[in-house]
Coordinates of C-alpha atoms in Angstrom, one line a residue:
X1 CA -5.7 21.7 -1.3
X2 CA -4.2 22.6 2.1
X3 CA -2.0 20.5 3.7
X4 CA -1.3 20.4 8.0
X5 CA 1.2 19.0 9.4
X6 CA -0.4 17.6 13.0
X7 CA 2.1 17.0 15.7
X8 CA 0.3 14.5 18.3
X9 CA 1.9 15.2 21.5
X10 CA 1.1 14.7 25.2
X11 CA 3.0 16.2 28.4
X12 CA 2.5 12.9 30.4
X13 CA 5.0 10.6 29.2
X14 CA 5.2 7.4 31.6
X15 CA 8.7 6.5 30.7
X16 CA 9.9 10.2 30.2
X17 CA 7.7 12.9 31.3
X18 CA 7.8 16.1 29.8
X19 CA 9.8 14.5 27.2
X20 CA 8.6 16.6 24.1
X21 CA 10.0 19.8 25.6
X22 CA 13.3 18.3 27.0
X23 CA 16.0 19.8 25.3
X24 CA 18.4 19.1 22.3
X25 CA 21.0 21.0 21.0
X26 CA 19.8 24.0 23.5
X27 CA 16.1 23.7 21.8
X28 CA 13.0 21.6 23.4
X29 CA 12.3 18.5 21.3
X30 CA 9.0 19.9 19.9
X31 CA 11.3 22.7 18.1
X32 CA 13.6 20.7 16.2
X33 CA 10.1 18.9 15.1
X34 CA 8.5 22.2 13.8
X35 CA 11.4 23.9 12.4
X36 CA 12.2 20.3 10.3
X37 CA 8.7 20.2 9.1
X38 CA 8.4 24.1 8.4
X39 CA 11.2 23.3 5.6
X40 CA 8.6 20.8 4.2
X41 CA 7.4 23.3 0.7
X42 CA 4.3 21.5 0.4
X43 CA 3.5 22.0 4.1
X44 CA 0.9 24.7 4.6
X45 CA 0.0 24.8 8.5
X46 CA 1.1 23.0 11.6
X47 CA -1.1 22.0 14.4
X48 CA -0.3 20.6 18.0
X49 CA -2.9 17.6 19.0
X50 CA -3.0 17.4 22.4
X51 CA -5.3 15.5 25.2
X52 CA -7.8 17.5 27.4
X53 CA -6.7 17.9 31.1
X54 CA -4.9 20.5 32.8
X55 CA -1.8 18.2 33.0
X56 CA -1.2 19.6 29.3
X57 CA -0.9 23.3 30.3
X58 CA 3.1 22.8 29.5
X59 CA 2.5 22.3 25.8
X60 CA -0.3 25.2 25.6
X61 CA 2.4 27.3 27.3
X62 CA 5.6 26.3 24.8
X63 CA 2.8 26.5 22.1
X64 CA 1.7 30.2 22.6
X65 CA 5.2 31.3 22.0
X66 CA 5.6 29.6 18.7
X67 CA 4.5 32.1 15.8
X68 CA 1.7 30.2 13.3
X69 CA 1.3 27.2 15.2
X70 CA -2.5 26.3 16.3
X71 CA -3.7 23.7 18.6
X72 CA -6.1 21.1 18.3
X73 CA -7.7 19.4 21.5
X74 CA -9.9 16.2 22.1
X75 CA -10.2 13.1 24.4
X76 CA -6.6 11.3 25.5
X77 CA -6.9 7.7 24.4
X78 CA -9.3 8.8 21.3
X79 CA -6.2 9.9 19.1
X80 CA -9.0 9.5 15.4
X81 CA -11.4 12.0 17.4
X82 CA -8.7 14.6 18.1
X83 CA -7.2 14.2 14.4
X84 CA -10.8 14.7 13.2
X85 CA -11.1 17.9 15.4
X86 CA -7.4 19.3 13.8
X87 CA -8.8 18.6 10.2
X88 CA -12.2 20.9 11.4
X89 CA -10.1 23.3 13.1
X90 CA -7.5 23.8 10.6
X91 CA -9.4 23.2 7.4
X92 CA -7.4 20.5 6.1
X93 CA -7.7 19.0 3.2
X94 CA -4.4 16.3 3.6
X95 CA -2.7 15.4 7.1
X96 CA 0.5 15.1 7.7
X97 CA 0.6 12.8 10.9
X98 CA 4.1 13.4 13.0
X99 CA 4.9 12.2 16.7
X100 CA 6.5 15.2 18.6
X101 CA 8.6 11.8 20.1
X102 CA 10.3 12.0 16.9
X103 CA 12.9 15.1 17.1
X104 CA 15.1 14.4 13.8
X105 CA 12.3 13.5 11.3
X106 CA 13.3 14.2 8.3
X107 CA 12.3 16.6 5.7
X108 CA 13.1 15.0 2.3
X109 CA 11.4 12.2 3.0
X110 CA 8.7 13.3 4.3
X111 CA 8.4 15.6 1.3
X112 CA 8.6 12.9 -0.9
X113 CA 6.2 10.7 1.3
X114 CA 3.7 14.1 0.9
X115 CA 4.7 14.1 -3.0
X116 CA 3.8 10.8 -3.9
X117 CA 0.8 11.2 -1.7
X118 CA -0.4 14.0 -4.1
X119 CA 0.2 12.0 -7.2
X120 CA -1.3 9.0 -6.5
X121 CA -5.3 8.0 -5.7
X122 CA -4.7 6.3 -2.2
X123 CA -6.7 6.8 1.2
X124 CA -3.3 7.0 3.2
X125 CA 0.5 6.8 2.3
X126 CA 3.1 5.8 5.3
X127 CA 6.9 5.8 6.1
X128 CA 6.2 3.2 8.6
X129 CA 8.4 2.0 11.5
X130 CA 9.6 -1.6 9.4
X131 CA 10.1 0.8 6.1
X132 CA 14.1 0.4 5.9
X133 CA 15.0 4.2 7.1
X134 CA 15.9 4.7 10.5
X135 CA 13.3 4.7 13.6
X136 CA 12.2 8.6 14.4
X137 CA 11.3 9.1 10.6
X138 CA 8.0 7.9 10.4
X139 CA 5.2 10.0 9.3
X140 CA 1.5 9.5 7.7
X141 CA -0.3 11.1 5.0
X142 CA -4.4 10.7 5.2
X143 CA -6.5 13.0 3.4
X144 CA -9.4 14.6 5.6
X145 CA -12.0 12.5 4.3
X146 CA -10.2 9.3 5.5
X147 CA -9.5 10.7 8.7
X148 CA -13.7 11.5 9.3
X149 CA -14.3 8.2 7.9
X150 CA -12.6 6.2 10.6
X151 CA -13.8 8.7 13.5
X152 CA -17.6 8.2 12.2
X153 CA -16.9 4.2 11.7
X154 CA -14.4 2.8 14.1
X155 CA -15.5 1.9 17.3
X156 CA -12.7 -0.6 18.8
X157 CA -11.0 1.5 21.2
X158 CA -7.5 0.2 19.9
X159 CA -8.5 1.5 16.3
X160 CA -9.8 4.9 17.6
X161 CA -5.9 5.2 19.4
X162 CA -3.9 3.6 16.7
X163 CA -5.8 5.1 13.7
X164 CA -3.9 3.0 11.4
X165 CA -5.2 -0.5 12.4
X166 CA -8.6 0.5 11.1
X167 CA -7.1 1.2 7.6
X168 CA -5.2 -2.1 7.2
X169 CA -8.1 -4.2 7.8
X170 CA -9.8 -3.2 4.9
X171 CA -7.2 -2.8 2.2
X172 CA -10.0 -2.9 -0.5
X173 CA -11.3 0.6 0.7
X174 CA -8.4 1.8 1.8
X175 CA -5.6 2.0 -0.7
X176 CA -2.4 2.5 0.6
X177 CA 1.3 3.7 -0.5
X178 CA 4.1 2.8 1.4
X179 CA 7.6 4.8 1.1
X180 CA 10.8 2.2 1.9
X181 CA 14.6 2.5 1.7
X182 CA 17.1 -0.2 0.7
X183 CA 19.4 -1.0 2.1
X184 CA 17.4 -0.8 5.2
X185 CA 19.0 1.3 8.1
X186 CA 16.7 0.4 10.6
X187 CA 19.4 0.1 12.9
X188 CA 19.8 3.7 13.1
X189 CA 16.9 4.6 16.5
X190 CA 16.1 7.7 17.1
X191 CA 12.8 7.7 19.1
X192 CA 12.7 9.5 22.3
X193 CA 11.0 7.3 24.9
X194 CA 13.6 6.7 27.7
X195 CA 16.0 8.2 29.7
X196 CA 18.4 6.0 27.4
X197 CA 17.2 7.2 24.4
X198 CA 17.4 10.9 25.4
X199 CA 21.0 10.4 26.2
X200 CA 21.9 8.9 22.8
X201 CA 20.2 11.8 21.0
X202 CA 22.0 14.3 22.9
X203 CA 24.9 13.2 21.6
X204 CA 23.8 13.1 17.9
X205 CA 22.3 16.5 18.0
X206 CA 25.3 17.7 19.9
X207 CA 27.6 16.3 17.0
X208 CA 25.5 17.1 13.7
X209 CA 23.3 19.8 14.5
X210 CA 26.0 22.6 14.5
X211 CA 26.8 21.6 11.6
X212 CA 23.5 21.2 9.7
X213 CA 20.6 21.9 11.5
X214 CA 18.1 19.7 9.6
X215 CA 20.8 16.6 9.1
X216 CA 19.2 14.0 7.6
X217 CA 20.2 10.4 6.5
X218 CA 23.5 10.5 4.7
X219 CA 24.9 12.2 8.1
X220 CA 23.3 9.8 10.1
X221 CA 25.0 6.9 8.7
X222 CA 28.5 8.7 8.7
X223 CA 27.6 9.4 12.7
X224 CA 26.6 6.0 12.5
X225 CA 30.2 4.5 11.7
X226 CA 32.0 5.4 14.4
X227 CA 29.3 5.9 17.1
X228 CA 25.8 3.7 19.0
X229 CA 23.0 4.7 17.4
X230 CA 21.1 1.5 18.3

Protein backbone atom coordinates (compact mmCIF):
# COMPACT_ATOMS: atom_id res chain seq x y z
CA UNK A 1 0.00 0.00 0.00
CA UNK A 2 1.62 3.39 -0.85
CA UNK A 3 1.00 6.19 1.07
CA UNK A 4 1.38 10.26 -0.35
CA UNK A 5 1.55 12.87 1.57
CA UNK A 6 -0.38 15.75 -0.73
CA UNK A 7 0.50 19.28 0.23
CA UNK A 8 -2.57 21.53 -1.16
CA UNK A 9 -1.10 24.77 -1.80
CA UNK A 10 -1.81 27.89 -3.86
CA UNK A 11 0.54 31.07 -4.57
CA UNK A 12 -2.45 33.53 -4.46
CA UNK A 13 -3.22 34.01 -0.94
CA UNK A 14 -5.79 37.08 -0.45
CA UNK A 15 -4.73 37.79 3.02
CA UNK A 16 -0.98 36.87 2.49
CA UNK A 17 0.18 36.31 -0.91
CA UNK A 18 3.00 34.18 -1.60
CA UNK A 19 2.57 33.08 1.88
CA UNK A 20 3.65 29.31 1.49
CA UNK A 21 7.15 30.37 0.39
CA UNK A 22 7.69 33.23 2.98
CA UNK A 23 10.32 32.43 5.09
CA UNK A 24 10.84 30.88 8.70
CA UNK A 25 13.78 30.27 10.42
CA UNK A 26 15.78 31.17 6.96
CA UNK A 27 13.57 28.33 5.07
CA UNK A 28 10.25 29.09 2.89
CA UNK A 29 7.15 27.77 4.69
CA UNK A 30 6.59 24.89 2.25
CA UNK A 31 10.15 23.43 3.57
CA UNK A 32 9.55 23.19 7.13
CA UNK A 33 6.20 21.35 5.79
CA UNK A 34 8.12 18.72 3.64
CA UNK A 35 11.07 18.11 5.73
CA UNK A 36 8.40 17.50 8.93
CA UNK A 37 6.46 15.13 6.82
CA UNK A 38 9.58 13.40 5.24
CA UNK A 39 10.32 12.19 8.98
CA UNK A 40 6.82 10.58 8.84
CA UNK A 41 8.21 6.40 8.35
CA UNK A 42 5.00 5.36 6.97
CA UNK A 43 5.15 8.22 4.42
CA UNK A 44 6.15 7.00 1.01
CA UNK A 45 5.85 10.09 -1.53
CA UNK A 46 4.96 13.69 -1.38
CA UNK A 47 2.99 15.65 -3.87
CA UNK A 48 2.35 19.47 -4.36
CA UNK A 49 -1.57 20.08 -5.41
CA UNK A 50 -1.71 23.14 -6.96
CA UNK A 51 -4.44 25.21 -9.12
CA UNK A 52 -3.94 25.74 -12.98
CA UNK A 53 -2.93 29.26 -14.01
CA UNK A 54 0.25 30.79 -14.62
CA UNK A 55 -0.09 32.78 -11.27
CA UNK A 56 1.28 29.40 -9.76
CA UNK A 57 4.60 29.44 -11.65
CA UNK A 58 6.23 30.43 -8.04
CA UNK A 59 5.40 27.04 -6.52
CA UNK A 60 6.45 25.03 -9.93
CA UNK A 61 9.68 26.96 -9.57
CA UNK A 62 10.42 26.29 -5.53
CA UNK A 63 9.04 22.78 -6.52
CA UNK A 64 11.69 21.79 -9.20
CA UNK A 65 14.43 22.38 -6.72
CA UNK A 66 13.13 19.97 -4.18
CA UNK A 67 14.62 16.36 -4.84
CA UNK A 68 11.47 13.56 -4.86
CA UNK A 69 8.69 15.86 -4.75
CA UNK A 70 6.04 15.65 -7.73
CA UNK A 71 3.28 17.85 -8.54
CA UNK A 72 -0.20 17.35 -9.11
CA UNK A 73 -2.47 20.08 -11.04
CA UNK A 74 -6.33 20.52 -11.54
CA UNK A 75 -9.03 23.28 -11.46
CA UNK A 76 -8.66 26.02 -8.42
CA UNK A 77 -11.90 25.91 -6.48
CA UNK A 78 -12.36 21.97 -7.38
CA UNK A 79 -9.85 20.93 -4.46
CA UNK A 80 -11.71 16.64 -4.79
CA UNK A 81 -10.84 16.84 -8.64
CA UNK A 82 -7.18 17.89 -8.10
CA UNK A 83 -6.78 15.27 -5.09
CA UNK A 84 -8.23 12.71 -7.44
CA UNK A 85 -5.64 13.74 -10.11
CA UNK A 86 -2.53 13.37 -7.22
CA UNK A 87 -4.01 9.83 -6.28
CA UNK A 88 -3.74 8.95 -10.48
CA UNK A 89 -0.59 10.68 -10.75
CA UNK A 90 1.16 9.29 -7.76
CA UNK A 91 -0.41 5.86 -7.51
CA UNK A 92 -1.72 6.27 -4.14
CA UNK A 93 -3.25 3.89 -2.33
CA UNK A 94 -3.83 6.26 1.16
CA UNK A 95 -3.68 10.23 1.23
CA UNK A 96 -2.18 12.07 3.53
CA UNK A 97 -4.03 15.52 3.16
CA UNK A 98 -1.66 18.61 4.65
CA UNK A 99 -2.20 22.48 4.01
CA UNK A 100 1.25 24.02 3.03
CA UNK A 101 -0.47 27.02 5.50
CA UNK A 102 0.44 24.80 8.19
CA UNK A 103 4.46 25.23 8.70
CA UNK A 104 4.95 23.30 12.15
CA UNK A 105 2.64 20.19 11.68
CA UNK A 106 3.69 17.74 13.50
CA UNK A 107 5.11 14.43 12.79
CA UNK A 108 4.14 12.18 15.72
CA UNK A 109 0.87 12.87 15.40
CA UNK A 110 0.42 12.63 12.17
CA UNK A 111 2.20 9.35 12.30
CA UNK A 112 -0.14 8.10 14.74
CA UNK A 113 -3.20 9.71 12.88
CA UNK A 114 -1.51 7.57 9.59
CA UNK A 115 -1.16 4.50 12.22
CA UNK A 116 -4.51 4.16 13.40
CA UNK A 117 -5.63 4.85 9.85
CA UNK A 118 -3.89 1.53 8.80
CA UNK A 119 -5.36 -0.43 11.55
CA UNK A 120 -8.76 0.41 11.47
CA UNK A 121 -11.61 -0.19 8.58
CA UNK A 122 -12.64 3.59 8.12
CA UNK A 123 -13.19 5.69 4.80
CA UNK A 124 -11.14 8.75 6.39
CA UNK A 125 -9.40 9.45 9.81
CA UNK A 126 -8.84 13.34 10.85
CA UNK A 127 -6.84 15.48 13.40
CA UNK A 128 -9.46 18.12 12.83
CA UNK A 129 -9.21 21.86 13.77
CA UNK A 130 -11.75 21.43 17.19
CA UNK A 131 -9.44 18.07 18.07
CA UNK A 132 -7.77 19.55 21.40
CA UNK A 133 -4.05 19.95 19.76
CA UNK A 134 -3.06 23.15 18.72
CA UNK A 135 -4.29 24.89 15.24
CA UNK A 136 -1.54 24.19 12.27
CA UNK A 137 -1.65 20.31 13.15
CA UNK A 138 -4.42 19.23 11.25
CA UNK A 139 -4.13 16.61 8.69
CA UNK A 140 -6.42 13.92 6.84
CA UNK A 141 -6.12 10.42 5.96
CA UNK A 142 -8.56 9.13 2.95
CA UNK A 143 -7.77 6.07 1.16
CA UNK A 144 -7.87 6.49 -2.79
CA UNK A 145 -10.95 4.97 -3.24
CA UNK A 146 -12.71 7.53 -1.00
CA UNK A 147 -11.11 10.19 -2.60
CA UNK A 148 -12.61 8.93 -6.36
CA UNK A 149 -15.80 8.34 -4.72
CA UNK A 150 -16.50 11.92 -3.78
CA UNK A 151 -14.91 13.35 -7.16
CA UNK A 152 -17.35 10.88 -9.22
CA UNK A 153 -20.48 11.77 -6.70
CA UNK A 154 -20.33 15.21 -5.26
CA UNK A 155 -21.49 17.88 -7.18
CA UNK A 156 -22.20 20.85 -4.63
CA UNK A 157 -19.45 23.15 -5.41
CA UNK A 158 -18.83 23.71 -1.51
CA UNK A 159 -18.26 19.76 -1.17
CA UNK A 160 -16.02 19.46 -4.32
CA UNK A 161 -13.70 22.50 -2.29
CA UNK A 162 -14.07 21.37 1.21
CA UNK A 163 -13.89 17.59 0.43
CA UNK A 164 -14.73 16.76 3.90
CA UNK A 165 -18.36 18.04 4.07
CA UNK A 166 -19.30 15.41 1.61
CA UNK A 167 -18.05 12.65 4.02
CA UNK A 168 -19.89 13.92 7.15
CA UNK A 169 -23.15 13.81 5.61
CA UNK A 170 -23.28 10.38 5.26
CA UNK A 171 -21.64 8.89 8.32
CA UNK A 172 -23.29 5.41 7.45
CA UNK A 173 -20.94 5.07 4.31
CA UNK A 174 -18.29 6.86 5.50
CA UNK A 175 -16.78 5.64 8.72
CA UNK A 176 -14.60 7.94 10.30
CA UNK A 177 -11.76 8.11 13.12
CA UNK A 178 -10.97 11.03 14.78
CA UNK A 179 -7.45 11.62 16.65
CA UNK A 180 -8.03 14.19 19.92
CA UNK A 181 -5.83 15.46 22.74
CA UNK A 182 -6.85 16.16 26.33
CA UNK A 183 -6.30 18.60 27.85
CA UNK A 184 -7.13 20.53 24.78
CA UNK A 185 -4.41 23.15 23.67
CA UNK A 186 -6.35 24.67 21.20
CA UNK A 187 -5.13 27.85 22.38
CA UNK A 188 -1.81 27.25 20.96
CA UNK A 189 -2.46 28.88 16.68
CA UNK A 190 -0.18 28.32 14.46
CA UNK A 191 -1.86 28.78 11.00
CA UNK A 192 -0.29 31.15 8.64
CA UNK A 193 -3.04 33.33 7.10
CA UNK A 194 -2.09 37.02 8.07
CA UNK A 195 0.46 39.28 8.29
CA UNK A 196 -0.16 38.79 12.21
CA UNK A 197 0.14 35.32 12.18
CA UNK A 198 3.38 35.30 10.18
CA UNK A 199 4.86 37.59 12.76
CA UNK A 200 3.97 35.27 15.66
CA UNK A 201 5.53 32.29 13.87
CA UNK A 202 8.65 33.96 13.29
CA UNK A 203 9.19 34.30 16.61
CA UNK A 204 8.46 30.63 17.54
CA UNK A 205 10.57 29.27 14.82
CA UNK A 206 13.14 31.72 15.70
CA UNK A 207 13.13 30.41 19.43
CA UNK A 208 12.56 26.50 18.94
CA UNK A 209 13.82 25.68 15.69
CA UNK A 210 17.62 25.95 16.53
CA UNK A 211 17.13 23.94 18.93
CA UNK A 212 14.95 21.11 17.46
CA UNK A 213 14.13 21.41 14.04
CA UNK A 214 10.93 19.32 14.10
CA UNK A 215 9.65 20.75 17.68
CA UNK A 216 6.61 19.46 18.39
CA UNK A 217 3.98 19.86 21.27
CA UNK A 218 5.77 19.43 24.59
CA UNK A 219 7.98 22.58 23.28
CA UNK A 220 5.20 24.36 22.24
CA UNK A 221 3.51 24.49 25.53
CA UNK A 222 6.85 25.35 27.34
CA UNK A 223 7.11 28.44 24.50
CA UNK A 224 3.69 28.68 25.33
CA UNK A 225 4.28 29.78 29.16
CA UNK A 226 5.96 32.64 28.84
CA UNK A 227 5.08 33.90 25.38
CA UNK A 228 1.45 34.77 22.83
CA UNK A 229 0.78 32.00 20.99
CA UNK A 230 -2.89 32.87 20.48
Amino acid sequence: MKTVAVIQARYTSTRLPGKVLMDLAGKPVLTHIIDRLRTVEAIDALCLSIPDGDAQQPLLDFAATIDGLSVSRGPDEDLIRRFANAVDETNADIVVRAWADCPAVNPTSTAALVAAFQNENVAYAEIPNDSGYPEGFEVHVLSAETIKTIDAEATDDFDREAIIPFLVRYPERFSCLRLNKSPSRNDIKLLLDTPEDYEKLKKIFGALYPKNPFFGLAELEEYAKDHDVG
